[in-house]
């Protein structure tokens, strides 16, 4: 895979992961500790992030970094189903945790 293809794949996957999670660029930039213009440049394929920045972006998505480099990840139907399941499980886990915290402090 040529460098440009890797950069394109990374850019597309970051944008798709972000959109799947209904995150704005500002949301992701904040979570990853980077600037919005830098994130925008990464998503357009104009800038190449450091390994540390790639790790921070992956952490913001709660995924392993390598998933950001898988070509055509979102085009495969089984991956779309997997992503939906993961997002649903995360949502349920967040709701359960929030409920437990609220119950702890409301009483």
Tab-separated table of C-alpha atoms in Angstrom, residues 1-97:
chain	number	residue	atom	x	y	z
A	1	UNK	CA	0.000	0.000	0.000
A	2	UNK	CA	1.494	3.345	-1.017
A	3	UNK	CA	1.905	6.175	1.484
A	4	UNK	CA	-0.874	8.204	-0.124
A	5	UNK	CA	-3.256	5.246	0.134
A	6	UNK	CA	-2.438	4.782	3.810
A	7	UNK	CA	-3.015	8.482	4.438
A	8	UNK	CA	-6.328	8.367	2.545
A	9	UNK	CA	-7.448	5.278	4.461
A	10	UNK	CA	-6.546	6.867	7.796
A	11	UNK	CA	-8.308	10.111	6.859
A	12	UNK	CA	-11.475	8.349	5.690
A	13	UNK	CA	-11.630	6.032	8.688
A	14	UNK	CA	-11.167	8.830	11.224
A	15	UNK	CA	-13.973	10.788	9.590
A	16	UNK	CA	-16.231	7.722	9.400
A	17	UNK	CA	-15.580	6.670	12.999
A	18	UNK	CA	-16.290	10.247	14.086
A	19	UNK	CA	-19.508	10.499	12.081
A	20	UNK	CA	-20.680	7.056	13.252
A	21	UNK	CA	-20.390	8.305	16.817
A	22	UNK	CA	-22.158	11.585	15.985
A	23	UNK	CA	-19.066	13.513	17.045
A	24	UNK	CA	-18.177	16.894	15.628
A	25	UNK	CA	-14.595	17.694	14.752
A	26	UNK	CA	-14.556	19.894	17.848
A	27	UNK	CA	-15.687	16.948	20.020
A	28	UNK	CA	-13.002	14.627	18.671
A	29	UNK	CA	-10.291	17.276	18.775
A	30	UNK	CA	-11.097	17.971	22.425
A	31	UNK	CA	-11.143	14.266	23.347
A	32	UNK	CA	-7.848	13.637	21.528
A	33	UNK	CA	-6.172	16.801	22.795
A	34	UNK	CA	-5.472	18.246	19.351
A	35	UNK	CA	-6.616	21.373	17.553
A	36	UNK	CA	-9.659	21.419	15.288
A	37	UNK	CA	-7.662	22.727	12.302
A	38	UNK	CA	-5.120	19.908	12.731
A	39	UNK	CA	-7.894	17.300	12.877
A	40	UNK	CA	-9.492	18.840	9.804
A	41	UNK	CA	-6.171	18.600	7.967
A	42	UNK	CA	-5.817	14.948	9.005
A	43	UNK	CA	-9.345	14.129	7.782
A	44	UNK	CA	-8.614	15.799	4.446
A	45	UNK	CA	-5.343	13.885	4.131
A	46	UNK	CA	-3.269	17.072	4.229
A	47	UNK	CA	-1.387	16.272	7.452
A	48	UNK	CA	0.104	13.079	8.832
A	49	UNK	CA	-0.364	12.641	12.610
A	50	UNK	CA	2.351	11.313	14.879
A	51	UNK	CA	1.962	7.823	16.353
A	52	UNK	CA	1.063	9.484	19.670
A	53	UNK	CA	-1.715	11.490	18.023
A	54	UNK	CA	-3.047	8.399	16.254
A	55	UNK	CA	-3.140	6.691	19.650
A	56	UNK	CA	-5.020	9.617	21.196
A	57	UNK	CA	-7.580	9.593	18.377
A	58	UNK	CA	-8.068	5.835	18.765
A	59	UNK	CA	-8.475	6.276	22.536
A	60	UNK	CA	-11.114	8.944	21.940
A	61	UNK	CA	-13.018	6.371	19.861
A	62	UNK	CA	-12.343	3.571	22.404
A	63	UNK	CA	-10.794	1.412	19.688
A	64	UNK	CA	-7.418	-0.103	18.877
A	65	UNK	CA	-5.239	2.104	16.656
A	66	UNK	CA	-4.883	-0.495	13.908
A	67	UNK	CA	-8.588	-0.202	13.067
A	68	UNK	CA	-7.902	3.282	11.729
A	69	UNK	CA	-5.688	1.770	9.022
A	70	UNK	CA	-7.948	-1.005	7.715
A	71	UNK	CA	-8.846	-0.268	4.083
A	72	UNK	CA	-12.519	-0.450	3.222
A	73	UNK	CA	-13.370	-1.153	6.862
A	74	UNK	CA	-16.725	0.598	6.625
A	75	UNK	CA	-17.622	-0.840	3.246
A	76	UNK	CA	-17.920	-4.403	4.532
A	77	UNK	CA	-21.412	-5.198	5.763
A	78	UNK	CA	-20.201	-7.416	8.607
A	79	UNK	CA	-18.138	-4.506	9.943
A	80	UNK	CA	-21.133	-2.177	9.789
A	81	UNK	CA	-23.111	-4.685	11.857
A	82	UNK	CA	-20.213	-5.076	14.301
A	83	UNK	CA	-19.896	-1.313	14.702
A	84	UNK	CA	-23.637	-0.959	15.382
A	85	UNK	CA	-23.461	-3.729	18.021
A	86	UNK	CA	-20.447	-2.153	19.696
A	87	UNK	CA	-22.096	1.269	19.740
A	88	UNK	CA	-25.262	-0.205	21.250
A	89	UNK	CA	-23.280	-2.025	23.931
A	90	UNK	CA	-21.344	1.137	24.752
A	91	UNK	CA	-24.591	3.077	25.002
A	92	UNK	CA	-26.151	0.484	27.321
A	93	UNK	CA	-22.996	0.380	29.477
A	94	UNK	CA	-22.906	4.184	29.708
A	95	UNK	CA	-26.565	4.346	30.682
A	96	UNK	CA	-26.090	1.654	33.342
A	97	UNK	CA	-23.050	3.439	34.764
